[in-house]
Every structure is written in C-alpha cells, then in structure tokens.
Amino acid sequence: MKWKRSERLVDMTHYLMEHPQQLIPLTFFADSYQSAKSSISEDLSIVKETFEDRGIGLLVTVPGAAGGVKYIPKVPDSAVVSIINELKLELGHSDRLLPGGYLFMTDLLGNPELMNRIGKVFASAFCDQKIDVIMTVATKGISIAHAIARHLNVPVVVVRRDNKVTEGSTVSINYVSGSSRRIQTMVLSKRSMKSGQRVLITDDFMKVGGTMNGMKNLIEEFDCTLVGCAVLVEAEHPDERLVSDYFSLVKLKEVNEKDRTIELTEGNYFSKGGNEE
Amino acid sequence: MKWKRSERLVDMTHYLMEHPQQLIPLTFFADSYQSAKSSISEDLSIVKETFEDRGIGLLVTVPGAAGGVKYIPKVPDSAVVSIINELKLELGHSDRLLPGGYLFMTDLLGNPELMNRIGKVFASAFCDQKIDVIMTVATKGISIAHAIARHLNVPVVVVRRDNKVTEGSTVSINYVSGSSRRIQTMVLSKRSMKSGQRVLITDDFMKVGGTMNGMKNLIEEFDCTLVGCAVLVEAEHPDERLVSDYFSLVKLKEVNEKDRTIELTEGNYFSKGGNEE
C-alpha cells in the first residue's frame, strides 16, 4: 500500500517522538511507507519546520549512506520560564510546609504531565552533550530521572540506601550527609554502569549537596565521568555547596515556620548556562 | 498566520500524543491554527485513520458544544505479543539468576524505551475504565507506574516501607509478606489519595501477592476502590494467591539454581481478559 503524504506526516511525527535521539535511516521510512526517498525528504522538511516553529525540538539530518534523521527534544526558553513560574506558584502554598522547613512535593513528582515537561527542560539543557546514563537516588528522584531519560534515550540507574538481593552484587560507599553531617551509605548494583560512561545526576531537592556528592563519589568508584546535575529545587544554604556543576529550576530562599511563609526564586537554569566545574 | 494542512497534522499529532486521555475542544485547534473548524475536522479524521491503521491508538470524537477529541493510547495484540516474547527472551538469560531464585531485572526497569512500551500495554488493558490514581511500592515499581500513568494521564502515588518527613502526615498499615510470612509496614502520605478514588496497582514482581494485598488494604484504609493490578512478572507458587484480579505479562515457571536455568511462559494478559474479582 502506498501512503499519502498526510498519513506519512502523522505516522512519522509519532515515530520520531517515540524514538528521540536515535538516528533513523531515510530508507526506514521509505520502506515503511513504500515511498521514494525524495518524498520522505520533503516530508521531513515539513516536520522539521513545524517542530522548530512550535518549539517541539530539532530535527537533525545526517547526510550520506550511514546517515538519517534524528529528533532532539528541545524546549524554547519561554517553556522553561513558564515551568519555573508554575513551580514557584505551586510550591509557595503554605500548606506545603513540613516540620524542619521541608516542602511537600510528592504530588508534583507523581504528576506525569508535569514530570514529562520538566524532563524535557532538563534534557534540553544537556541535549548536545554525550550522556550514557542518568543516575538518581531512591525514592523521590526516580520520576524526574525517567522523565529526562525518555527524552535523552538513555537508561536510568537508581542508587539505594540499602542492599537488596534483587540488585545482585553491589558497590557501596560511605558519605557524609550535607546537613546532618552523619555518615550514610549508598549502594549501586555492579551491573548498572560500565567504566568510562558519562553520567548525569538528578534529584528533586538539594541543600548542601551531600547526596549529590555521594553519587559523585560513586561515579568515580565506577570509573565513570560526571557530566552534570539536574536539581528540581535547591535550598539556600549558608555553607559552601559540595557540588558546583548543577542546574536548578527553583530556589528555596527562605522558609518561615512561624508565619508559614515560603519564599521561592528562580533557580540557576538560565544564569548557569554551562557545566564547568 | 494561517497554517497549512501538513503543518497542522504534524503539530496536532504531537499535541495529542502529549495529552493522552484529555478531551480537547475543536476550537482549541481552530484558534491555535487560525483555521476553520471544518478543516480541523478533516485533519482529525486523517489523524484518526492513521492512528488506528498503525496501531498507535484511538481517537474518540465527542460531539456537541462541550465536545472535542480525545487520544486514547492503545496497542494492538501483536505489540503485546512481541513485548512478551522480548521479555521471555531477555529474562531467560542465566546470568540474571540471583540467590534465592530471584531474577535481576533492574536494567529492564531502567530502560525508558522498554518501560514506555510496557506502560502503553498496561494502559491499553485499562483504557476504557475510570482510573484516578496509579499506586506502586518503592522502589522497583516506580518506573512502571510512571510509564502507565503517562498514557492514562493520572497521578502516581508511591507507598514506602519507612516514614519520611517529606511525606507529611501518613497512614500506615501492617501486612503479612506473602513468602516470608513476616509482618511488614507500609506507609502512604495522607495527601496522596482522596476517598472514593479508583486505583490501579502495579509492581514489577509478584509471588504470593503479599505486597499487592498490603496495597489493597491500604486502598481500603483510604476508602478507595481497587480497579486492578498490573504485574510485569509473576512467579509460579504452590500457595493460593492473595490477589486474583491482576494482569501479568510474563510468568516465571521454574528456576533451577543448580543448572542455572530459568523457565518463563506468557503471563495471563490474554487469558485473563477482565478484572472480575
């Protein structure tokens, strides 16, 4: 069956969206739709223009026999700004205040639509860097890690606090938790990473960065390289941070438990703009 | 700016895919593309036909002033069969065997592309039922829960074994773990669910179903209703299961730790075909 252009465009858009960051040979589409490569090229330039006009992402064409087309999810700055404003508004409600100056965020981390957009925002920041693995620590960072991973098309590894039989043999390290200065343990399945891989760390919340720093040590233990950190909310802290190369969306400036007020500002997503250490 | 049909089709496909299970008024598209409603209707019938032909999902049109169009992700049986076969092949490798007859699956649970497809398979099984919340237990079920949630457009709640300050006030229950017959505790943030909600439970692995049954009790504690359970791998077990209304993709028939062989068969996804209890 020969496909009409309109049908090809719908199916192609779906296929590209389901296969981000993958090089798809033009012959794949040509065979799939029983169409000439020249028609596929024309289709792809329509898709590319629409994706770029609407801020969906980039469509990169690699010429040559081993070439093809690759969809790179990338949001415009305006989408980042609106997510930051949404988070500031949402997290500023006084009923989110928990004992010890923590904020209740579990509902946001369980919202798939919001997580998808946040994942795309962080994936955009790292879209032109080589990343092999996304690392997070159980439990709250997992939904962010998967949301980023989907857009970068790389696996997620989850660091645990305890050792479980289902993880097989593990590597474990001790680290100092930033705020409480207590010695804690982190465990990661040995099969999770191969030496030489490039790792992006993510978590929902960062104070001094003790947990982030623990993951950084774990990455070194596996002979891997830290590419950067993506943090949803960072908290203002008088001590020097243990990690410097991070992106955050929102910053928790001050919490007043007596008046039940929460002061939030924009994180360093725009001001950082790099991942130098 | 007036949009061409080809551009509208690309953008519409993207928009629908990012907003599954949401009723989108035709006026939304008409305004967004500065096009007549009649053109939008024609566009949507092209999208609908392509989605259905290619096994992407259904496009349901609700007529009338409060109407619109809704994308329902739904995979054909052939896609379920191929995922089952993939899982059987992948899980059957002897190096997945862990002490105690467990299987190493952490890598699969961290693969975003596989999780996305598995999520769509389970979402398909429940696509015509009203579901308000997806519940899982930390840590390994979280990626499956989010994968299903994305396609059903409902929030995920994560049950924990321990109580954390970041969860706010919690409801906790004791339950008997199925295999070890030990008393264990489950904790869920009070704000996670409202009474009367309809809940889908998911987990990566089920033996007797003790954990599933614990979650079932927790659902009752919140005056909510269990709609069904989605399990990636169920293990053959001589005792009677504590839950009956579940879907599984793969069944672990037998593990021989001496010969290091793993026997897997198809789960009950097709034979169950309902969720009567």
Tab-separated table of N, CA, C and O in Angstrom, chain B residues 127-232:
chain	number	residue	atom	x	y	z
B	127	CYS	N	-7.763	0.993	29.384
B	127	CYS	CA	-8.069	2.287	28.775
B	127	CYS	C	-9.546	2.657	28.810
B	127	CYS	O	-9.888	3.830	28.727
B	128	ASP	N	-10.434	1.669	28.946
B	128	ASP	CA	-11.849	2.069	28.999
B	128	ASP	C	-12.434	1.971	30.409
B	128	ASP	O	-13.646	1.917	30.577
B	129	GLN	N	-11.554	1.958	31.402
B	129	GLN	CA	-12.042	2.002	32.775
B	129	GLN	C	-11.645	3.328	33.404
B	129	GLN	O	-10.624	3.897	33.064
B	130	LYS	N	-12.457	3.757	34.344
B	130	LYS	CA	-12.125	5.005	35.035
B	130	LYS	C	-11.048	4.721	36.076
B	130	LYS	O	-11.247	3.927	36.990
B	131	ILE	N	-9.898	5.347	35.926
B	131	ILE	CA	-8.818	5.202	36.904
B	131	ILE	C	-8.379	6.591	37.333
B	131	ILE	O	-8.182	7.474	36.508
B	132	ASP	N	-8.256	6.785	38.666
B	132	ASP	CA	-7.880	8.105	39.175
B	132	ASP	C	-6.424	8.170	39.602
B	132	ASP	O	-5.812	9.234	39.592
B	133	VAL	N	-5.891	7.037	40.032
B	133	VAL	CA	-4.559	7.010	40.630
B	133	VAL	C	-3.879	5.695	40.287
B	133	VAL	O	-4.532	4.656	40.216
B	134	ILE	N	-2.550	5.731	40.089
B	134	ILE	CA	-1.775	4.502	39.988
B	134	ILE	C	-0.898	4.397	41.219
B	134	ILE	O	-0.195	5.338	41.567
B	135	MET	N	-0.981	3.248	41.889
B	135	MET	CA	-0.235	3.056	43.126
B	135	MET	C	0.845	2.006	42.921
B	135	MET	O	0.635	0.997	42.255
B	136	THR	N	2.015	2.257	43.494
B	136	THR	CA	3.057	1.238	43.494
B	136	THR	C	3.816	1.355	44.802
B	136	THR	O	3.582	2.246	45.598
B	137	VAL	N	4.735	0.405	45.022
B	137	VAL	CA	5.530	0.436	46.240
B	137	VAL	C	6.981	0.699	45.842
B	137	VAL	O	7.446	0.234	44.808
B	138	ALA	N	7.677	1.503	46.664
B	138	ALA	CA	9.073	1.834	46.360
B	138	ALA	C	9.915	0.551	46.438
B	138	ALA	O	9.671	-0.270	47.289
B	139	THR	N	10.885	0.348	45.598
B	139	THR	CA	11.460	1.270	44.659
B	139	THR	C	11.212	0.803	43.238
B	139	THR	O	11.036	1.621	42.327
B	140	LYS	N	11.163	-0.512	43.044
B	140	LYS	CA	11.281	-1.005	41.678
B	140	LYS	C	10.032	-0.804	40.822
B	140	LYS	O	10.133	-0.737	39.596
B	141	GLY	N	8.872	-0.656	41.434
B	141	GLY	CA	7.672	-0.474	40.636
B	141	GLY	C	7.488	0.933	40.083
B	141	GLY	O	6.640	1.160	39.217
B	142	ILE	N	8.291	1.868	40.558
B	142	ILE	CA	8.040	3.278	40.228
B	142	ILE	C	8.132	3.572	38.728
B	142	ILE	O	7.304	4.292	38.181
B	143	SER	N	9.110	2.967	38.052
B	143	SER	CA	9.246	3.273	36.618
B	143	SER	C	8.068	2.711	35.818
B	143	SER	O	7.610	3.342	34.877
B	144	ILE	N	7.571	1.551	36.206
B	144	ILE	CA	6.387	1.001	35.509
B	144	ILE	C	5.168	1.881	35.793
B	144	ILE	O	4.397	2.203	34.887
B	145	ALA	N	5.019	2.279	37.050
B	145	ALA	CA	3.864	3.110	37.419
B	145	ALA	C	3.836	4.396	36.604
B	145	ALA	O	2.792	4.774	36.063
B	146	HIS	N	4.991	5.047	36.488
B	146	HIS	CA	5.034	6.300	35.722
B	146	HIS	C	4.801	6.052	34.235
B	146	HIS	O	4.193	6.877	33.558
B	147	ALA	N	5.275	4.933	33.732
B	147	ALA	CA	5.069	4.627	32.313
B	147	ALA	C	3.585	4.425	32.016
B	147	ALA	O	3.077	4.889	30.994
B	148	ILE	N	2.880	3.759	32.914
B	148	ILE	CA	1.428	3.576	32.722
B	148	ILE	C	0.725	4.928	32.877
B	148	ILE	O	-0.142	5.288	32.078
B	149	ALA	N	1.127	5.660	33.909
B	149	ALA	CA	0.472	6.925	34.244
B	149	ALA	C	0.505	7.917	33.095
B	149	ALA	O	-0.462	8.636	32.858
B	150	ARG	N	1.624	7.929	32.388
B	150	ARG	CA	1.777	8.871	31.279
B	150	ARG	C	0.721	8.625	30.208
B	150	ARG	O	0.202	9.543	29.602
B	151	HIS	N	0.407	7.344	29.973
B	151	HIS	CA	-0.569	7.009	28.933
B	151	HIS	C	-2.009	7.153	29.416
B	151	HIS	O	-2.910	7.324	28.612
B	152	LEU	N	-2.212	7.031	30.728
B	152	LEU	CA	-3.575	7.174	31.255
B	152	LEU	C	-3.823	8.597	31.782
B	152	LEU	O	-4.960	8.935	32.114
B	153	ASN	N	-2.738	9.378	31.873
B	153	ASN	CA	-2.839	10.756	32.356
B	153	ASN	C	-3.439	10.854	33.760
B	153	ASN	O	-4.378	11.605	34.004
B	154	VAL	N	-2.903	10.051	34.666
B	154	VAL	CA	-3.332	10.091	36.071
B	154	VAL	C	-2.083	10.106	36.955
B	154	VAL	O	-1.022	9.663	36.532
B	155	PRO	N	-2.204	10.614	38.181
B	155	PRO	CA	-1.025	10.682	39.059
B	155	PRO	C	-0.580	9.320	39.617
B	155	PRO	O	-1.363	8.378	39.692
B	156	VAL	N	0.677	9.282	40.020
B	156	VAL	CA	1.273	8.097	40.655
B	156	VAL	C	1.425	8.365	42.146
B	156	VAL	O	1.876	9.448	42.531
B	157	VAL	N	1.053	7.404	42.973
B	157	VAL	CA	1.383	7.506	44.395
B	157	VAL	C	2.296	6.348	44.767
B	157	VAL	O	2.112	5.228	44.303
B	158	VAL	N	3.294	6.654	45.579
B	158	VAL	CA	4.308	5.663	45.924
B	158	VAL	C	4.218	5.313	47.402
B	158	VAL	O	4.390	6.172	48.268
B	159	VAL	N	3.937	4.042	47.670
B	159	VAL	CA	3.887	3.531	49.032
B	159	VAL	C	5.326	3.261	49.466
B	159	VAL	O	6.134	2.796	48.665
B	160	ARG	N	5.640	3.575	50.714
B	160	ARG	CA	7.001	3.366	51.211
B	160	ARG	C	7.008	2.371	52.358
B	160	ARG	O	5.971	2.074	52.949
B	161	ARG	N	8.196	1.871	52.654
B	161	ARG	CA	8.348	0.943	53.796
B	161	ARG	C	8.669	1.728	55.059
B	161	ARG	O	8.551	1.216	56.155
B	162	ASP	N	9.155	2.967	54.866
B	162	ASP	CA	9.584	3.770	56.011
B	162	ASP	C	8.870	5.110	55.979
B	162	ASP	O	8.307	5.503	54.969
B	163	ASN	N	8.929	5.802	57.081
B	163	ASN	CA	8.265	7.079	57.198
B	163	ASN	C	9.285	8.200	57.028
B	163	ASN	O	10.302	8.211	57.690
B	164	LYS	N	9.028	9.100	56.123
B	164	LYS	CA	9.964	10.196	55.862
B	164	LYS	C	9.280	11.516	56.167
B	164	LYS	O	8.090	11.672	55.879
B	165	VAL	N	10.036	12.467	56.643
B	165	VAL	CA	9.472	13.781	56.967
B	165	VAL	C	8.865	14.438	55.726
B	165	VAL	O	7.839	15.129	55.806
B	166	THR	N	9.458	14.181	54.572
B	166	THR	CA	8.998	14.823	53.335
B	166	THR	C	7.626	14.334	52.850
B	166	THR	O	7.086	14.876	51.903
B	167	GLU	N	7.074	13.310	53.505
B	167	GLU	CA	5.755	12.807	53.110
B	167	GLU	C	4.624	13.494	53.869
B	167	GLU	O	3.459	13.242	53.586
B	168	GLY	N	4.949	14.293	54.854
B	168	GLY	CA	3.913	14.912	55.687
B	168	GLY	C	3.264	13.855	56.552
B	168	GLY	O	3.865	12.806	56.823
B	169	SER	N	2.013	14.073	56.967
B	169	SER	CA	1.374	13.058	57.802
B	169	SER	C	0.993	11.867	56.927
B	169	SER	O	0.671	12.006	55.745
B	170	THR	N	1.067	10.680	57.524
B	170	THR	CA	0.924	9.455	56.734
B	170	THR	C	-0.091	8.510	57.367
B	170	THR	O	-0.424	8.611	58.533
B	171	VAL	N	-0.543	7.569	56.548
B	171	VAL	CA	-1.353	6.452	57.037
B	171	VAL	C	-0.463	5.221	56.923
B	171	VAL	O	0.188	5.029	55.896
B	172	SER	N	-0.405	4.436	57.966
B	172	SER	CA	0.447	3.260	57.887
B	172	SER	C	-0.340	2.001	58.228
B	172	SER	O	-1.267	2.025	59.036
B	173	ILE	N	-0.018	0.902	57.566
B	173	ILE	CA	-0.690	-0.366	57.869
B	173	ILE	C	0.367	-1.451	58.046
B	173	ILE	O	1.487	-1.342	57.555
B	174	ASN	N	-0.004	-2.500	58.730
B	174	ASN	CA	0.852	-3.680	58.812
B	174	ASN	C	0.252	-4.755	57.930
B	174	ASN	O	-0.962	-4.861	57.787
B	175	TYR	N	1.097	-5.544	57.309
B	175	TYR	CA	0.603	-6.636	56.472
B	175	TYR	C	1.592	-7.785	56.559
B	175	TYR	O	2.722	-7.616	57.013
B	176	VAL	N	1.142	-8.957	56.117
B	176	VAL	CA	1.997	-10.136	56.162
B	176	VAL	C	2.601	-10.335	54.787
B	176	VAL	O	1.883	-10.498	53.807
B	177	SER	N	3.923	-10.308	54.736
B	177	SER	CA	4.584	-10.558	53.460
B	177	SER	C	4.286	-11.984	53.044
B	177	SER	O	4.341	-12.915	53.854
B	178	GLY	N	3.935	-12.170	51.798
B	178	GLY	CA	3.451	-13.452	51.305
B	178	GLY	C	4.408	-14.605	51.486
B	178	GLY	O	4.042	-15.656	52.035
B	179	SER	N	5.661	-14.448	51.050
B	179	SER	CA	6.566	-15.586	51.063
B	179	SER	C	7.202	-15.810	52.433
B	179	SER	O	7.291	-16.930	52.914
B	180	SER	N	7.623	-14.719	53.081
B	180	SER	CA	8.369	-14.916	54.332
B	180	SER	C	7.453	-14.957	55.546
B	180	SER	O	7.892	-15.302	56.641
B	181	ARG	N	6.183	-14.637	55.370
B	181	ARG	CA	5.202	-14.622	56.456
B	181	ARG	C	5.589	-13.677	57.585
B	181	ARG	O	5.205	-13.881	58.732
B	182	ARG	N	6.390	-12.651	57.254
B	182	ARG	CA	6.759	-11.690	58.280
B	182	ARG	C	5.816	-10.502	58.253
B	182	ARG	O	5.262	-10.162	57.220
B	183	ILE	N	5.673	-9.881	59.424
B	183	ILE	CA	4.852	-8.664	59.490
B	183	ILE	C	5.678	-7.501	58.948
B	183	ILE	O	6.811	-7.289	59.369
B	184	GLN	N	5.123	-6.775	57.983
B	184	GLN	CA	5.821	-5.617	57.453
B	184	GLN	C	4.902	-4.396	57.501
B	184	GLN	O	3.701	-4.528	57.723
B	185	THR	N	5.510	-3.240	57.288
B	185	THR	CA	4.756	-1.991	57.376
B	185	THR	C	4.749	-1.284	56.023
B	185	THR	O	5.714	-1.354	55.279
B	186	MET	N	3.649	-0.650	55.717
B	186	MET	CA	3.536	0.178	54.517
B	186	MET	C	3.032	1.540	54.931
B	186	MET	O	2.118	1.631	55.758
B	187	VAL	N	3.588	2.558	54.325
B	187	VAL	CA	3.273	3.930	54.700
B	187	VAL	C	2.896	4.718	53.448
B	187	VAL	O	3.552	4.601	52.426
B	188	LEU	N	1.822	5.487	53.537
B	188	LEU	CA	1.454	6.333	52.409
B	188	LEU	C	1.049	7.714	52.921
B	188	LEU	O	0.315	7.834	53.900
B	189	SER	N	1.553	8.723	52.246
B	189	SER	CA	1.224	10.094	52.593
B	189	SER	C	-0.292	10.296	52.554
B	189	SER	O	-0.963	9.880	51.614
B	190	LYS	N	-0.816	10.943	53.580
B	190	LYS	CA	-2.256	11.160	53.701
B	190	LYS	C	-2.819	11.951	52.521
B	190	LYS	O	-3.958	11.782	52.122
B	191	ARG	N	-1.967	12.846	51.968
B	191	ARG	CA	-2.442	13.697	50.875
B	191	ARG	C	-2.460	12.995	49.525
B	191	ARG	O	-2.837	13.595	48.524
B	192	SER	N	-2.001	11.738	49.508
B	192	SER	CA	-1.857	11.044	48.218
B	192	SER	C	-3.180	10.761	47.531
B	192	SER	O	-3.257	10.784	46.306
B	193	MET	N	-4.182	10.395	48.314
B	193	MET	CA	-5.449	9.992	47.702
B	193	MET	C	-6.617	10.585	48.466
B	193	MET	O	-6.544	10.788	49.670
B	194	LYS	N	-7.700	10.810	47.716
B	194	LYS	CA	-8.951	11.260	48.337
B	194	LYS	C	-9.903	10.065	48.380
B	194	LYS	O	-9.840	9.199	47.509
B	195	SER	N	-10.812	10.045	49.334
B	195	SER	CA	-11.737	8.918	49.418
B	195	SER	C	-12.578	8.843	48.143
B	195	SER	O	-12.897	9.870	47.544
B	196	GLY	N	-12.887	7.637	47.735
B	196	GLY	CA	-13.711	7.435	46.550
B	196	GLY	C	-12.928	7.277	45.259
B	196	GLY	O	-13.521	7.012	44.209
B	197	GLN	N	-11.617	7.419	45.316
B	197	GLN	CA	-10.850	7.308	44.070
B	197	GLN	C	-10.678	5.851	43.644
B	197	GLN	O	-10.714	4.930	44.459
B	198	ARG	N	-10.483	5.682	42.347
B	198	ARG	CA	-10.340	4.347	41.776
B	198	ARG	C	-8.864	4.128	41.435
B	198	ARG	O	-8.260	4.890	40.705
B	199	VAL	N	-8.315	3.041	41.976
B	199	VAL	CA	-6.864	2.864	41.984
B	199	VAL	C	-6.425	1.626	41.197
B	199	VAL	O	-6.993	0.546	41.340
B	200	LEU	N	-5.399	1.806	40.392
B	200	LEU	CA	-4.734	0.701	39.706
B	200	LEU	C	-3.396	0.478	40.403
B	200	LEU	O	-2.626	1.419	40.589
B	201	ILE	N	-3.133	-0.755	40.809
B	201	ILE	CA	-1.871	-1.087	41.478
B	201	ILE	C	-0.901	-1.658	40.450
B	201	ILE	O	-1.309	-2.410	39.564
B	202	THR	N	0.379	-1.342	40.585
B	202	THR	CA	1.345	-2.010	39.715
B	202	THR	C	2.627	-2.335	40.488
B	202	THR	O	2.954	-1.690	41.475
B	203	ASP	N	3.307	-3.382	40.044
B	203	ASP	CA	4.606	-3.746	40.620
B	203	ASP	C	5.371	-4.576	39.596
B	203	ASP	O	4.802	-5.064	38.627
B	204	ASP	N	6.679	-4.699	39.830
B	204	ASP	CA	7.497	-5.427	38.860
B	204	ASP	C	7.418	-6.936	39.030
B	204	ASP	O	7.597	-7.679	38.068
B	205	PHE	N	7.145	-7.399	40.252
B	205	PHE	CA	7.255	-8.822	40.529
B	205	PHE	C	6.216	-9.219	41.572
B	205	PHE	O	5.980	-8.493	42.525
B	206	MET	N	5.591	-10.378	41.382
B	206	MET	CA	4.620	-10.856	42.368
B	206	MET	C	4.793	-12.342	42.588
B	206	MET	O	4.828	-13.110	41.637
B	207	LYS	N	4.926	-12.723	43.866
B	207	LYS	CA	4.956	-14.163	44.192
B	207	LYS	C	3.574	-14.549	44.720
B	207	LYS	O	2.661	-14.758	43.936
B	208	VAL	N	3.429	-14.570	46.017
B	208	VAL	CA	2.110	-14.915	46.579
B	208	VAL	C	1.163	-13.723	46.483
B	208	VAL	O	-0.057	-13.885	46.474
B	209	GLY	N	1.731	-12.549	46.424
B	209	GLY	CA	0.886	-11.352	46.317
B	209	GLY	C	0.729	-10.618	47.628
B	209	GLY	O	-0.212	-9.848	47.800
B	210	GLY	N	1.648	-10.857	48.581
B	210	GLY	CA	1.565	-10.205	49.895
B	210	GLY	C	1.640	-8.690	49.794
B	210	GLY	O	0.852	-7.978	50.421
B	211	THR	N	2.580	-8.203	48.978
B	211	THR	CA	2.740	-6.758	48.826
B	211	THR	C	1.510	-6.154	48.153
B	211	THR	O	0.997	-5.124	48.570
B	212	MET	N	1.048	-6.847	47.120
B	212	MET	CA	-0.166	-6.402	46.420
B	212	MET	C	-1.340	-6.335	47.393
B	212	MET	O	-2.118	-5.389	47.380
B	213	ASN	N	-1.435	-7.370	48.235
B	213	ASN	CA	-2.529	-7.423	49.190
B	213	ASN	C	-2.402	-6.312	50.231
B	213	ASN	O	-3.403	-5.731	50.654
B	214	GLY	N	-1.163	-6.006	50.600
B	214	GLY	CA	-0.928	-4.889	51.515
B	214	GLY	C	-1.442	-3.594	50.908
B	214	GLY	O	-2.127	-2.810	51.563
B	215	MET	N	-1.125	-3.385	49.626
B	215	MET	CA	-1.584	-2.154	48.961
B	215	MET	C	-3.106	-2.130	48.883
B	215	MET	O	-3.733	-1.075	49.013
B	216	LYS	N	-3.688	-3.303	48.676
B	216	LYS	CA	-5.147	-3.410	48.627
B	216	LYS	C	-5.759	-2.953	49.958
B	216	LYS	O	-6.750	-2.208	49.977
B	217	ASN	N	-5.144	-3.391	51.070
B	217	ASN	CA	-5.626	-2.972	52.388
B	217	ASN	C	-5.472	-1.463	52.577
B	217	ASN	O	-6.341	-0.808	53.155
B	218	LEU	N	-4.377	-0.945	52.072
B	218	LEU	CA	-4.123	0.493	52.181
B	218	LEU	C	-5.181	1.284	51.394
B	218	LEU	O	-5.658	2.326	51.839
B	219	ILE	N	-5.564	0.752	50.247
B	219	ILE	CA	-6.595	1.385	49.423
B	219	ILE	C	-7.916	1.446	50.188
B	219	ILE	O	-8.614	2.469	50.198
B	220	GLU	N	-8.228	0.354	50.877
B	220	GLU	CA	-9.461	0.325	51.682
B	220	GLU	C	-9.388	1.338	52.825
B	220	GLU	O	-10.373	1.983	53.160
B	221	GLU	N	-8.199	1.442	53.411
B	221	GLU	CA	-7.969	2.394	54.504
B	221	GLU	C	-8.271	3.830	54.068
B	221	GLU	O	-8.668	4.665	54.860
B	222	PHE	N	-8.073	4.107	52.788
B	222	PHE	CA	-8.339	5.447	52.242
B	222	PHE	C	-9.754	5.545	51.658
B	222	PHE	O	-10.080	6.527	51.000
B	223	ASP	N	-10.572	4.520	51.871
B	223	ASP	CA	-11.937	4.463	51.301
B	223	ASP	C	-11.915	4.600	49.788
B	223	ASP	O	-12.752	5.289	49.194
B	224	CYS	N	-10.938	3.961	49.178
B	224	CYS	CA	-10.831	3.985	47.729
B	224	CYS	C	-11.144	2.593	47.182
B	224	CYS	O	-11.355	1.647	47.941
B	225	THR	N	-11.213	2.487	45.852
B	225	THR	CA	-11.585	1.228	45.214
B	225	THR	C	-10.441	0.702	44.361
B	225	THR	O	-9.856	1.443	43.583
B	226	LEU	N	-10.171	-0.587	44.481
B	226	LEU	CA	-9.158	-1.225	43.650
B	226	LEU	C	-9.770	-1.575	42.293
B	226	LEU	O	-10.776	-2.279	42.227
B	227	VAL	N	-9.168	-1.100	41.221
B	227	VAL	CA	-9.683	-1.405	39.881
B	227	VAL	C	-8.990	-2.649	39.309
B	227	VAL	O	-9.603	-3.464	38.627
B	228	GLY	N	-7.716	-2.797	39.581
B	228	GLY	CA	-6.978	-3.951	39.072
B	228	GLY	C	-5.510	-3.833	39.384
B	228	GLY	O	-5.066	-2.833	39.965
B	229	CYS	N	-4.742	-4.884	39.019
B	229	CYS	CA	-3.300	-4.895	39.266
B	229	CYS	C	-2.577	-5.215	37.960
B	229	CYS	O	-3.010	-6.079	37.204
B	230	ALA	N	-1.476	-4.527	37.737
B	230	ALA	CA	-0.651	-4.778	36.565
B	230	ALA	C	0.734	-5.220	37.046
B	230	ALA	O	1.418	-4.479	37.736
B	231	VAL	N	1.100	-6.451	36.701
B	231	VAL	CA	2.352	-7.035	37.190
B	231	VAL	C	3.218	-7.387	35.996
B	231	VAL	O	2.744	-8.015	35.046
B	232	LEU	N	4.489	-7.029	36.051
B	232	LEU	CA	5.384	-7.359	34.949
B	232	LEU	C	5.661	-8.861	34.938
B	232	LEU	O	5.417	-9.535	33.946
